[in-house]
Coordinates of C-alpha atoms in Angstrom, one line a residue:
M30 CA 174.3 159.9 59.8
S31 CA 171.2 160.7 57.9
A32 CA 171.9 161.0 53.9
I33 CA 172.8 164.6 52.8
P34 CA 172.1 166.2 49.6
R35 CA 174.5 165.4 46.6
S36 CA 175.6 169.4 46.7
K37 CA 177.1 168.9 50.1
V38 CA 179.4 166.0 49.3
K39 CA 183.2 166.4 49.2
L40 CA 184.6 166.8 45.9
E41 CA 187.4 164.2 46.3
E42 CA 184.7 161.6 47.3
T43 CA 183.1 161.9 44.2
W44 CA 184.2 160.3 40.8
N45 CA 185.3 162.7 37.9
L46 CA 182.9 162.5 35.0
N47 CA 185.0 165.2 33.0
D48 CA 186.9 162.6 31.5
L49 CA 183.6 161.4 29.7
F50 CA 182.6 165.0 29.0
A51 CA 184.3 167.8 30.2
S52 CA 180.9 170.3 30.0
E53 CA 177.2 169.7 29.2
T54 CA 177.9 171.6 26.1
D55 CA 180.4 168.7 24.7
Y56 CA 177.9 166.2 25.8
E57 CA 175.2 167.7 23.9
A58 CA 177.8 168.1 20.8
R59 CA 177.9 164.4 21.2
L60 CA 174.3 163.7 20.6
D61 CA 174.2 166.0 17.4
E62 CA 177.4 163.8 16.4
I63 CA 175.2 160.3 17.2
R64 CA 172.2 162.0 15.1
E65 CA 173.8 163.1 12.1
D66 CA 176.2 159.7 12.1
V67 CA 172.9 157.7 12.4
R68 CA 171.2 159.7 9.4
T69 CA 174.4 159.2 7.4
F70 CA 174.7 155.4 8.2
S71 CA 171.0 154.8 7.3
A72 CA 171.3 156.8 4.1
K73 CA 174.6 155.2 3.0
Y74 CA 173.5 151.3 3.7
K75 CA 170.3 150.8 4.1
G76 CA 169.2 148.5 1.4
N77 CA 172.9 148.4 0.4
V78 CA 174.1 145.5 2.5
T79 CA 174.7 142.8 -0.1
D80 CA 177.7 140.7 0.3
A81 CA 180.7 140.1 2.8
A82 CA 182.6 143.5 1.5
S83 CA 179.6 145.4 2.1
A84 CA 178.9 144.0 5.6
L85 CA 182.4 144.5 6.6
S86 CA 182.5 148.4 5.1
A87 CA 179.2 148.9 7.2
L88 CA 180.4 147.2 10.3
K89 CA 183.5 149.9 10.6
E90 CA 181.0 152.7 10.7
Y91 CA 178.4 151.1 12.7
A92 CA 181.1 150.0 15.5
A93 CA 182.2 154.0 15.0
I94 CA 178.8 155.1 16.2
Y95 CA 178.5 152.7 18.9
E96 CA 182.2 154.0 20.2
K97 CA 180.5 157.5 20.4
I98 CA 176.9 156.4 22.0
I99 CA 178.6 154.3 25.0
P100 CA 180.6 157.5 27.0
A101 CA 177.2 159.3 26.2
G102 CA 175.0 156.6 27.9
T103 CA 177.6 156.2 30.7
Y104 CA 177.7 159.8 31.4
V105 CA 173.6 159.8 31.5
N106 CA 173.5 156.4 33.6
L107 CA 176.2 157.7 36.1
L108 CA 174.7 161.0 36.8
Q109 CA 171.3 159.3 37.5
S110 CA 173.0 156.5 39.7
E111 CA 175.1 159.4 41.7
D112 CA 171.4 161.1 42.6
Q113 CA 168.1 160.0 41.4
T114 CA 166.2 162.8 43.2
N115 CA 167.9 165.1 40.8
S116 CA 165.3 166.4 38.2
D117 CA 167.6 167.5 35.8
H118 CA 169.6 163.9 35.7
Q119 CA 166.0 162.7 35.3
M120 CA 165.0 164.4 32.3
R121 CA 168.4 164.1 30.7
G122 CA 168.1 160.3 31.2
A123 CA 164.6 160.4 29.5
A124 CA 165.6 162.4 26.8
F125 CA 168.5 160.1 25.8
G126 CA 166.4 157.2 26.0
S127 CA 164.3 158.9 23.4
L128 CA 167.5 159.4 21.2
M129 CA 168.5 155.8 21.5
A130 CA 164.8 154.3 21.0
K131 CA 165.0 156.7 17.7
S132 CA 168.5 155.9 16.6
S133 CA 168.0 152.1 17.0
A134 CA 165.1 152.0 15.1
E135 CA 166.8 153.9 12.3
M136 CA 169.5 151.5 12.1
S137 CA 167.7 148.5 12.9
F138 CA 167.7 147.6 9.5
F139 CA 171.7 146.7 9.4
E140 CA 171.0 143.8 11.6
S141 CA 168.3 142.3 9.9
E142 CA 170.1 143.0 6.2
L143 CA 173.0 141.0 7.7
S144 CA 170.8 138.1 8.9
Q145 CA 169.2 138.1 5.6
L146 CA 172.4 137.8 3.8
P147 CA 173.3 133.9 2.7
E148 CA 175.4 132.1 5.1
E149 CA 178.5 131.7 3.0
E150 CA 178.5 135.6 2.7
L151 CA 178.5 136.1 6.6
K152 CA 181.0 133.3 6.8
Q153 CA 183.1 134.7 4.2
A154 CA 183.3 137.9 6.1
M155 CA 184.2 136.3 9.7
E156 CA 187.3 134.8 7.5
Q157 CA 188.1 138.3 6.7
S158 CA 187.5 140.4 9.7
E159 CA 189.0 139.0 13.3
E160 CA 187.8 142.1 14.5
F161 CA 184.0 141.3 13.4
R162 CA 184.2 137.6 13.7
I163 CA 182.4 137.1 17.0
Y164 CA 179.6 140.1 16.2
L165 CA 179.0 138.2 12.7
R166 CA 179.2 134.7 14.4
D167 CA 176.4 136.0 16.9
I168 CA 174.3 137.3 14.0
L169 CA 174.5 133.5 12.7
R170 CA 173.7 132.2 16.0
F171 CA 170.7 134.7 16.2
K172 CA 169.2 134.4 12.8
P173 CA 166.6 131.7 13.2
H174 CA 165.0 134.2 15.8
K175 CA 165.5 137.3 13.7
L176 CA 161.8 138.9 13.0
H177 CA 160.8 140.4 10.0
P178 CA 162.9 144.0 9.5
E179 CA 159.7 146.2 10.0
V180 CA 158.9 144.2 13.3
E181 CA 162.5 144.9 14.5
K182 CA 162.2 148.8 13.7
V183 CA 159.2 148.6 15.6
L184 CA 160.6 146.7 18.7
A185 CA 163.6 149.0 18.5
A186 CA 161.4 152.3 18.5
F187 CA 159.8 151.0 21.4
S188 CA 163.2 150.3 23.5
S189 CA 162.5 153.2 26.1
V190 CA 159.2 152.0 27.1
L191 CA 160.1 148.3 27.0
D192 CA 163.0 149.5 29.4
A193 CA 160.4 151.5 31.6
P194 CA 160.0 148.9 34.5
Y195 CA 163.5 149.2 35.6
E196 CA 163.4 153.2 35.6
L197 CA 160.0 152.9 37.3
Y198 CA 161.6 150.6 40.1
N199 CA 164.5 152.7 40.6
V200 CA 162.0 155.9 41.0
T201 CA 159.9 154.1 43.4
K202 CA 163.0 152.8 45.6
L203 CA 165.2 155.5 45.7
V204 CA 162.9 158.5 45.0
D205 CA 159.4 158.0 46.3
M206 CA 160.5 155.7 49.5
D207 CA 161.4 158.1 52.4
F208 CA 162.3 155.8 55.7
P209 CA 161.3 156.9 59.0
D210 CA 163.7 157.3 61.8
F211 CA 163.4 153.7 64.1
E212 CA 163.8 153.7 67.8
A213 CA 166.3 151.3 70.0
G214 CA 167.2 151.9 73.4
G215 CA 165.5 155.1 73.8
E216 CA 167.7 156.3 70.9
Q217 CA 166.2 157.7 67.5
F218 CA 168.0 156.7 64.1
P219 CA 168.0 157.8 60.7
N220 CA 167.3 155.0 58.3
S221 CA 167.6 154.7 54.4
Y222 CA 168.3 152.3 51.6
N223 CA 172.2 153.0 52.1
L224 CA 172.1 153.1 55.9
F225 CA 170.2 150.0 56.1
E226 CA 172.3 147.9 53.7
G227 CA 175.6 149.9 54.7
T228 CA 175.4 150.1 58.6
W229 CA 172.2 149.0 60.2
E230 CA 171.9 145.2 58.9
T231 CA 175.3 144.6 60.2
D232 CA 175.1 146.3 63.7
P233 CA 176.0 144.1 66.6
D234 CA 173.3 146.0 68.9
T235 CA 170.6 143.1 68.1
E236 CA 167.9 145.6 69.7
K237 CA 169.0 148.1 67.4
R238 CA 169.3 145.9 64.2
R239 CA 166.0 144.1 64.8
A240 CA 164.3 147.8 65.1
A241 CA 166.1 149.1 61.9
Y242 CA 164.7 145.7 60.2
K243 CA 161.2 146.4 61.2
A244 CA 161.1 149.9 60.2
F245 CA 163.1 149.2 57.0
Y246 CA 160.8 146.5 55.9
E247 CA 157.4 147.8 57.1
K248 CA 158.3 151.0 54.6
L249 CA 158.7 148.4 51.9
A250 CA 155.4 146.8 52.6
D251 CA 153.8 150.1 51.8
Y252 CA 155.1 149.9 48.2
Q253 CA 155.0 146.1 47.6
H254 CA 151.9 146.4 45.0
T255 CA 153.5 149.2 42.7
T256 CA 156.8 147.3 42.7
A257 CA 155.0 143.8 42.1
K258 CA 153.2 145.7 39.1
T259 CA 156.2 147.3 37.8
Y260 CA 158.2 143.6 38.1
D261 CA 155.2 141.7 36.4
T262 CA 155.3 144.0 33.7
H263 CA 158.9 143.1 32.9
L264 CA 158.4 139.6 33.2
Q265 CA 155.5 139.5 30.7
T266 CA 157.6 141.7 28.3
E267 CA 160.1 139.0 28.6
K268 CA 157.8 136.4 27.9
T269 CA 156.2 138.1 24.6
T270 CA 159.9 138.5 23.3
S271 CA 160.7 135.0 23.7
D272 CA 157.4 133.6 22.4
L273 CA 157.9 136.1 19.5
R274 CA 161.2 135.2 18.5
G275 CA 160.6 131.5 18.7
F276 CA 162.4 130.3 21.8
D277 CA 160.9 127.4 23.7
T278 CA 161.3 128.9 27.3
V279 CA 162.1 132.5 28.5
F280 CA 165.0 130.6 30.2
D281 CA 165.9 129.6 26.7
Y282 CA 165.5 133.1 25.7
L283 CA 167.6 134.9 28.3
L284 CA 170.5 132.0 28.4
F285 CA 171.0 132.6 24.8
N286 CA 173.3 135.5 24.9
Q287 CA 175.3 134.0 27.7
E288 CA 176.2 130.9 25.9
V289 CA 175.2 128.7 28.6
D290 CA 172.9 125.7 28.5
R291 CA 170.1 125.1 30.9
E292 CA 172.2 122.2 32.6
L293 CA 175.0 124.9 34.0
Y294 CA 172.2 127.2 35.2
D295 CA 170.1 124.8 36.9
R296 CA 173.4 122.8 38.2
Q297 CA 174.4 126.0 39.8
I298 CA 171.0 126.6 41.7
D299 CA 170.2 123.1 42.7
L300 CA 173.5 122.1 44.3
I301 CA 174.3 125.4 46.0
M302 CA 170.8 125.0 47.6
K303 CA 171.2 121.4 48.8
E304 CA 174.9 120.9 49.8
L305 CA 175.6 124.4 50.9
A306 CA 172.5 124.9 53.2
P307 CA 174.1 122.8 55.6
H308 CA 177.3 124.5 55.7
M309 CA 175.6 128.0 56.3
R310 CA 173.3 126.5 58.7
R311 CA 176.2 125.6 61.0
Y312 CA 177.3 129.4 60.3
A313 CA 173.9 130.9 61.4
K314 CA 174.4 128.7 64.7
L315 CA 177.9 129.8 65.1
L316 CA 176.9 133.6 64.9
Q317 CA 174.1 132.6 67.6
N318 CA 176.5 131.3 69.8
V319 CA 179.0 133.8 69.9
H320 CA 176.5 136.8 70.1
G321 CA 174.2 135.0 72.9
I322 CA 171.3 135.4 70.6
D323 CA 168.0 134.1 71.9
R324 CA 166.9 132.5 68.4
M325 CA 168.5 133.2 65.3
T326 CA 166.6 135.5 62.9
F327 CA 166.7 136.5 58.8
A328 CA 167.6 139.7 60.5
D329 CA 170.8 138.4 62.4
L330 CA 172.4 136.6 59.6
K331 CA 174.9 139.6 58.7
V332 CA 175.8 140.6 62.1
P333 CA 180.1 140.0 62.2
L334 CA 181.1 137.3 64.0
D335 CA 183.8 139.7 65.7
P336 CA 182.4 143.0 65.4
S337 CA 184.4 144.5 68.1
Y338 CA 187.8 143.7 66.0
E339 CA 186.3 145.2 62.8
P340 CA 188.5 147.8 62.1
K341 CA 187.5 151.5 60.7
I342 CA 189.0 152.1 57.2
T343 CA 189.2 155.7 55.9
I344 CA 189.4 155.8 52.3
E345 CA 193.3 156.8 52.3
E346 CA 193.9 153.9 54.4
S347 CA 192.0 151.3 51.8
K348 CA 194.9 151.9 49.5
K349 CA 197.4 150.1 51.6
Y350 CA 194.8 147.2 51.4
I351 CA 194.2 147.3 47.7
F352 CA 197.6 147.9 46.6
E353 CA 199.6 145.2 48.6
A354 CA 196.7 142.3 48.0
L355 CA 196.4 143.0 44.5
S356 CA 199.9 143.7 43.4
V357 CA 200.0 139.9 42.8
M358 CA 198.3 140.9 39.4
G359 CA 201.6 142.6 38.0
D360 CA 202.8 146.4 37.4
D361 CA 200.2 147.2 34.8
Y362 CA 197.7 146.0 37.1
Y363 CA 199.2 147.7 40.0
E364 CA 199.3 151.1 37.3
M365 CA 195.5 150.5 36.9
L366 CA 195.0 150.7 40.7
K367 CA 196.7 153.8 41.4
R368 CA 195.2 155.4 38.4
S369 CA 191.8 154.8 40.0
Y370 CA 192.4 156.5 43.4
D371 CA 194.5 159.4 41.6
E372 CA 192.0 160.3 38.8
R373 CA 188.9 160.0 40.7
W374 CA 187.3 156.8 39.0
T375 CA 185.5 156.1 42.2
D376 CA 182.2 157.7 43.9
F377 CA 182.6 157.0 47.5
A378 CA 180.2 159.4 48.8
Q379 CA 177.0 158.7 50.6
N380 CA 174.4 160.7 50.0
K381 CA 170.7 160.9 49.3
G382 CA 169.1 159.5 45.8
K383 CA 172.3 157.6 45.5
S384 CA 171.9 154.1 44.1
T385 CA 172.2 151.2 46.4
G386 CA 175.1 148.8 46.6
A387 CA 178.0 149.0 44.4
F388 CA 178.8 148.5 40.6
C389 CA 181.7 149.5 38.3
S390 CA 181.0 150.7 34.8
S391 CA 183.5 150.5 32.0
P392 CA 182.6 152.4 29.1
Y393 CA 184.9 151.7 25.8
G394 CA 187.3 154.2 25.2
V395 CA 187.2 155.5 28.6
H396 CA 188.5 154.2 32.0
P397 CA 186.1 152.4 34.1
Y398 CA 183.8 154.0 36.9
I399 CA 183.1 152.6 40.4
L400 CA 180.1 153.3 42.8
I401 CA 180.4 152.5 46.4
S402 CA 178.8 154.3 49.6
W403 CA 181.8 154.3 51.5
S404 CA 181.0 153.6 55.3
G405 CA 184.4 152.9 56.8
S406 CA 184.2 149.3 57.4
M407 CA 186.6 146.5 56.1
E408 CA 183.7 145.1 54.2
D409 CA 184.0 148.3 52.2
V410 CA 187.6 147.3 51.2
F411 CA 186.3 143.9 50.0
V412 CA 183.4 145.6 48.0
L413 CA 186.0 147.8 46.3
A414 CA 188.4 145.5 45.5
H415 CA 185.6 143.7 44.0
E416 CA 184.4 146.5 41.6
L417 CA 188.1 147.0 41.0
G418 CA 188.3 143.2 39.7
H419 CA 185.7 144.4 36.9
A420 CA 187.5 147.4 36.4
G421 CA 190.7 145.5 35.7
H422 CA 188.9 143.1 33.5
F423 CA 187.7 145.8 31.2
Y424 CA 190.7 147.9 31.6
N425 CA 192.4 144.8 29.9
A426 CA 189.7 143.7 27.8
N427 CA 189.1 147.1 26.2
R428 CA 192.5 147.9 25.7
E429 CA 192.9 144.6 23.6
Q430 CA 189.5 144.0 21.7
G431 CA 187.2 145.7 19.6
V432 CA 184.1 147.4 21.2
F433 CA 182.3 144.1 20.0
N434 CA 184.6 141.7 21.2
A435 CA 185.3 143.4 25.0
R436 CA 182.4 141.9 26.9
P437 CA 182.1 138.3 27.7
S438 CA 179.3 136.6 28.7
L439 CA 177.3 137.5 31.6
Y440 CA 177.9 133.8 33.3
F441 CA 181.6 134.8 33.6
I442 CA 181.5 138.7 34.3
E443 CA 181.6 138.4 38.1
A444 CA 184.7 135.9 38.0
P445 CA 187.5 138.5 37.7
S446 CA 185.5 140.6 40.4
T447 CA 185.4 137.9 42.9
M448 CA 189.0 137.0 42.1
N449 CA 190.0 140.1 43.8
E450 CA 188.0 139.6 46.7
M451 CA 190.0 136.0 47.0
L452 CA 193.5 137.8 46.7
M453 CA 192.2 140.1 49.5
A454 CA 191.5 137.2 51.7
N455 CA 194.8 135.2 50.7
H456 CA 197.0 138.1 51.5
L457 CA 195.3 139.1 54.6
L458 CA 195.6 135.2 55.8
K459 CA 199.1 135.5 55.1
N460 CA 200.3 138.4 56.8
S461 CA 199.5 137.4 60.5
D462 CA 199.0 133.9 62.6
D463 CA 197.0 135.8 65.5
P464 CA 193.9 133.4 66.0
R465 CA 191.7 136.3 66.3
F466 CA 192.9 138.3 63.2
K467 CA 192.9 135.1 61.5
R468 CA 189.1 134.3 62.6
W469 CA 188.2 137.9 61.2
V470 CA 189.8 137.4 58.0
I471 CA 187.8 134.0 57.3
A472 CA 184.7 135.5 58.9
S473 CA 185.1 138.4 56.2
I474 CA 185.4 136.1 53.3
V475 CA 182.4 133.8 54.2
A476 CA 180.0 136.8 55.5
R477 CA 180.9 138.9 52.8
T478 CA 182.2 137.2 49.5
Y479 CA 180.5 133.6 50.0
Y480 CA 177.6 134.7 51.9
H481 CA 176.9 137.5 49.3
N482 CA 177.7 135.7 46.4
F483 CA 176.5 132.0 47.0
V484 CA 173.9 132.5 49.5
T485 CA 172.3 136.0 49.2
H486 CA 172.2 136.2 45.1
L487 CA 172.0 132.3 44.8
L488 CA 168.6 132.6 46.8
E489 CA 167.6 135.5 44.8
A490 CA 168.3 133.1 41.8
A491 CA 166.5 130.2 43.1
Y492 CA 163.4 132.6 43.7
Q493 CA 164.0 134.0 40.2
R494 CA 163.8 130.6 38.7
K495 CA 160.4 129.9 40.4
V496 CA 158.8 133.0 38.9
Y497 CA 160.3 132.5 35.6
E498 CA 158.7 129.1 35.7
R499 CA 155.3 130.6 36.5
I500 CA 155.7 132.9 33.8
D501 CA 156.6 130.1 31.3
A502 CA 153.3 128.7 32.3
G503 CA 151.5 131.4 31.2
Q504 CA 150.6 132.8 34.4
S505 CA 151.4 136.6 36.0
V506 CA 152.8 137.4 39.5
N507 CA 151.3 140.0 41.9
A508 CA 152.6 141.0 45.6
G509 CA 151.4 137.9 47.0
V510 CA 152.7 135.3 44.7
L511 CA 156.2 137.0 44.9
N512 CA 156.0 137.0 48.5
E513 CA 155.2 133.5 49.0
L514 CA 158.0 132.2 46.6
K515 CA 160.5 134.3 48.4
R516 CA 159.8 133.0 51.8
G517 CA 159.8 129.3 50.4
V518 CA 163.2 129.6 49.2
L519 CA 164.4 131.3 52.3
E520 CA 162.8 128.6 54.6
E521 CA 164.1 125.8 51.9
F522 CA 167.6 127.0 52.6
W523 CA 167.7 127.9 56.2
G524 CA 165.4 125.2 57.6
S525 CA 164.6 125.3 61.4
D526 CA 167.9 127.0 62.1
V527 CA 166.9 130.5 61.3
T528 CA 163.5 132.1 61.9
I529 CA 162.3 133.9 58.5
E530 CA 160.3 136.7 60.5
E531 CA 157.5 138.8 58.8
G532 CA 159.1 141.0 56.2
A533 CA 161.7 138.9 55.2
E534 CA 159.5 137.7 52.0
L535 CA 159.9 141.3 51.0
T536 CA 163.4 141.0 50.0
W537 CA 162.5 140.3 46.7
M538 CA 161.9 144.1 46.4
R539 CA 165.7 145.2 47.1
Q540 CA 167.3 143.4 44.0
P541 CA 167.5 145.4 40.6
H542 CA 169.2 142.5 39.1
Y543 CA 165.9 140.9 38.6
Y544 CA 165.6 143.7 35.5
M545 CA 168.7 142.1 34.1
G546 CA 167.9 138.7 32.9
L547 CA 169.1 135.7 34.5
Y548 CA 171.9 137.5 36.4
P549 CA 171.8 136.4 40.2
Y550 CA 173.1 133.0 39.6
T551 CA 176.3 134.1 37.7
Y552 CA 177.7 135.5 40.9
S553 CA 178.2 132.1 42.5
A554 CA 179.0 130.9 38.8
G555 CA 181.8 133.7 38.6
L556 CA 183.1 132.9 42.1
T557 CA 183.2 129.1 41.4
I558 CA 185.8 129.8 39.0
S559 CA 187.7 132.6 40.8
T560 CA 188.0 130.3 43.9
Q561 CA 189.6 127.4 41.8
V562 CA 191.7 129.9 40.2
S563 CA 193.0 131.9 43.5
K564 CA 193.7 128.5 44.6
R565 CA 196.0 127.7 41.4
I566 CA 197.8 131.3 42.4
L567 CA 198.5 130.6 45.9
D568 CA 200.1 127.2 44.7
E569 CA 201.8 128.1 41.0
G570 CA 202.4 132.1 41.5
E571 CA 203.2 133.9 38.2
S572 CA 202.3 131.2 35.7
A573 CA 198.8 131.1 37.0
V574 CA 198.7 135.1 37.5
N575 CA 199.8 135.2 33.7
D576 CA 197.0 132.7 32.5
W577 CA 194.2 135.0 34.3
L578 CA 195.6 138.0 33.0
E579 CA 195.1 136.2 29.3
V580 CA 191.6 135.5 30.0
L581 CA 190.8 139.2 31.3
R582 CA 192.6 140.2 27.7
A583 CA 190.3 138.0 25.8
G584 CA 187.1 139.9 26.7
G585 CA 184.2 138.1 24.6
T586 CA 185.9 136.8 22.3
K587 CA 185.7 132.9 24.0
S588 CA 182.6 131.3 25.6
P589 CA 182.4 131.2 29.3
V590 CA 183.5 127.4 29.2
E591 CA 186.6 128.4 27.1
L592 CA 187.3 131.3 29.5
A593 CA 187.2 129.1 32.1
Q594 CA 189.3 126.7 30.3
M595 CA 192.1 129.1 29.8
A596 CA 192.4 129.8 33.5
G597 CA 192.6 125.9 34.0
V598 CA 188.8 125.2 35.2
D599 CA 186.6 122.8 33.8
I600 CA 182.8 124.0 34.3
T601 CA 181.5 121.5 32.1
T602 CA 181.7 119.2 35.0
D603 CA 180.2 119.7 38.7
A604 CA 183.7 119.0 40.0
P605 CA 184.6 123.0 40.2
L606 CA 181.2 123.8 42.1
R607 CA 181.6 121.0 44.6
D608 CA 185.4 122.0 45.1
T609 CA 184.0 125.3 46.3
I610 CA 181.3 124.4 48.6
A611 CA 183.7 121.9 50.1
H612 CA 186.3 125.1 50.5
I613 CA 183.3 127.0 52.3
G614 CA 182.5 124.4 54.4
N615 CA 186.3 123.9 55.4
L616 CA 186.2 127.7 56.3
I617 CA 183.5 127.3 58.3
D618 CA 185.1 124.5 60.2
Q619 CA 188.2 127.0 61.0
L620 CA 185.9 129.4 62.2
E621 CA 184.4 126.8 64.7
K622 CA 188.1 125.8 66.0
L623 CA 189.6 129.2 65.7
T624 CA 186.4 130.3 68.0
E625 CA 186.8 127.4 70.2
E626 CA 190.7 128.5 70.9
I627 CA 190.1 131.7 71.5
S628 CA 187.4 131.1 73.8
A629 CA 189.5 128.8 75.6
N630 CA 192.8 131.6 75.7
T631 CA 190.1 134.2 77.1
E632 CA 188.9 131.9 79.7
A633 CA 192.5 131.0 80.8

């Protein structure tokens, strides 16, 4: 079970990066093209973006350069993600980062010259080009925060340095940390990031689960001060950038590109912390009773409600669930799902150095790529459905929109992914009346979809907000401060129903999202939208599906509020969120009743 080297994994369990570049020679040739295109662009347009016509002419060539950069950047990032221990991948990534910093600096004049154009020229260009309307609108929006062109050039030149904390975090986490074996029941078991998060954290054996937890967090503790300093460097960079650009707070700076105001952000955190907590404490109590656990601890929260019923699923068997559950999305979507398997879009392998968790990368002009470490549980099917939701989103948006219009606000990004988890659960529930099966499905959606997005990520968001409040007040953070903040959030949410034992406060070390702005809260925001839309699909069928497909195709041409409205959800009020919290409470009600029914039938 220990992680094997990347060289030992089966080819069929890996993604096919040849669709990006057939060879390293092709990749290097692309870099040469980018260098030449950037030089040509700079020579042609620097000092010459003077009106709507020249702006649109330059934008066409600017977009063409980005369409060449995106596959190259994706290639580099995916190679690093599949094996962080590979020194060639590390060096390739560093070289690409340097090239992008140099290229960004050389082309930084363009956005500066655009922002210096008279407002009427920018508006005229917007009227003349639907393709670049959103891009130009954003130039106008950001105009008050644009710095002197030479300052922008310097910042662009330092981009790889400014991004270094995230790279340092990954190297510390995935290369330097070597987890020792742990002992339980007289046996030795291997441990790693992927093994802990994919296997041990949900192991039904309480002794083994807690022993793995103890060993895992003891190793994290060895690196807490380095990781905290790395994070503080990232935070101070964001604060300095926010101040330089004239934002009142870091929150305003980070929410600006999301096109979301502070009210929507705070509401998501405050309501869930207050109103979801009582439901999840009931769920924790249910787990405790079913498993006969003496006291519920943080290490026990992810144990399955009915682990003996958990089916093992092979990669091949996952096709049946994925195809049947998501075919409601139509023939074109089904074809995309089929292609994802046939053309090896997904990296399923478990190997040493592989990035933890799962993600979908959707390079413009190429098909999406998915990373997952397949352990064979039904949870993996839900995770795969989630990532295929991202894939389906950009499969549609990238075909319908230009390179600058395809990506929506971060606030909306998790709605299509969590939608697929809803569709998976609805499909499974529809196909059985067996109480134990129904309980297993509902428990899966509570433990995986809602726990992960409405609890794990939301608690990260609540903690992250406290961190940024310190940074806005001119303070810094270290390991002690971060541990205290994280423990406080966990204790506030779980109350006296769950013991937050030693080590839990280090959970902040596990999440790369902290290096991606105000990302964690968007999971619950997206799931709020997808919960409401999945109810529409159950009630209305094809018309609701068609509305949703239109939303996917719209990409980034609408704000989050507008996209939600297209799908029939009004996120300007708290009604969708309150209804979703009530829905989670109802699911836990059903789990309690089904457990009583199953227990009574067993005793009879």
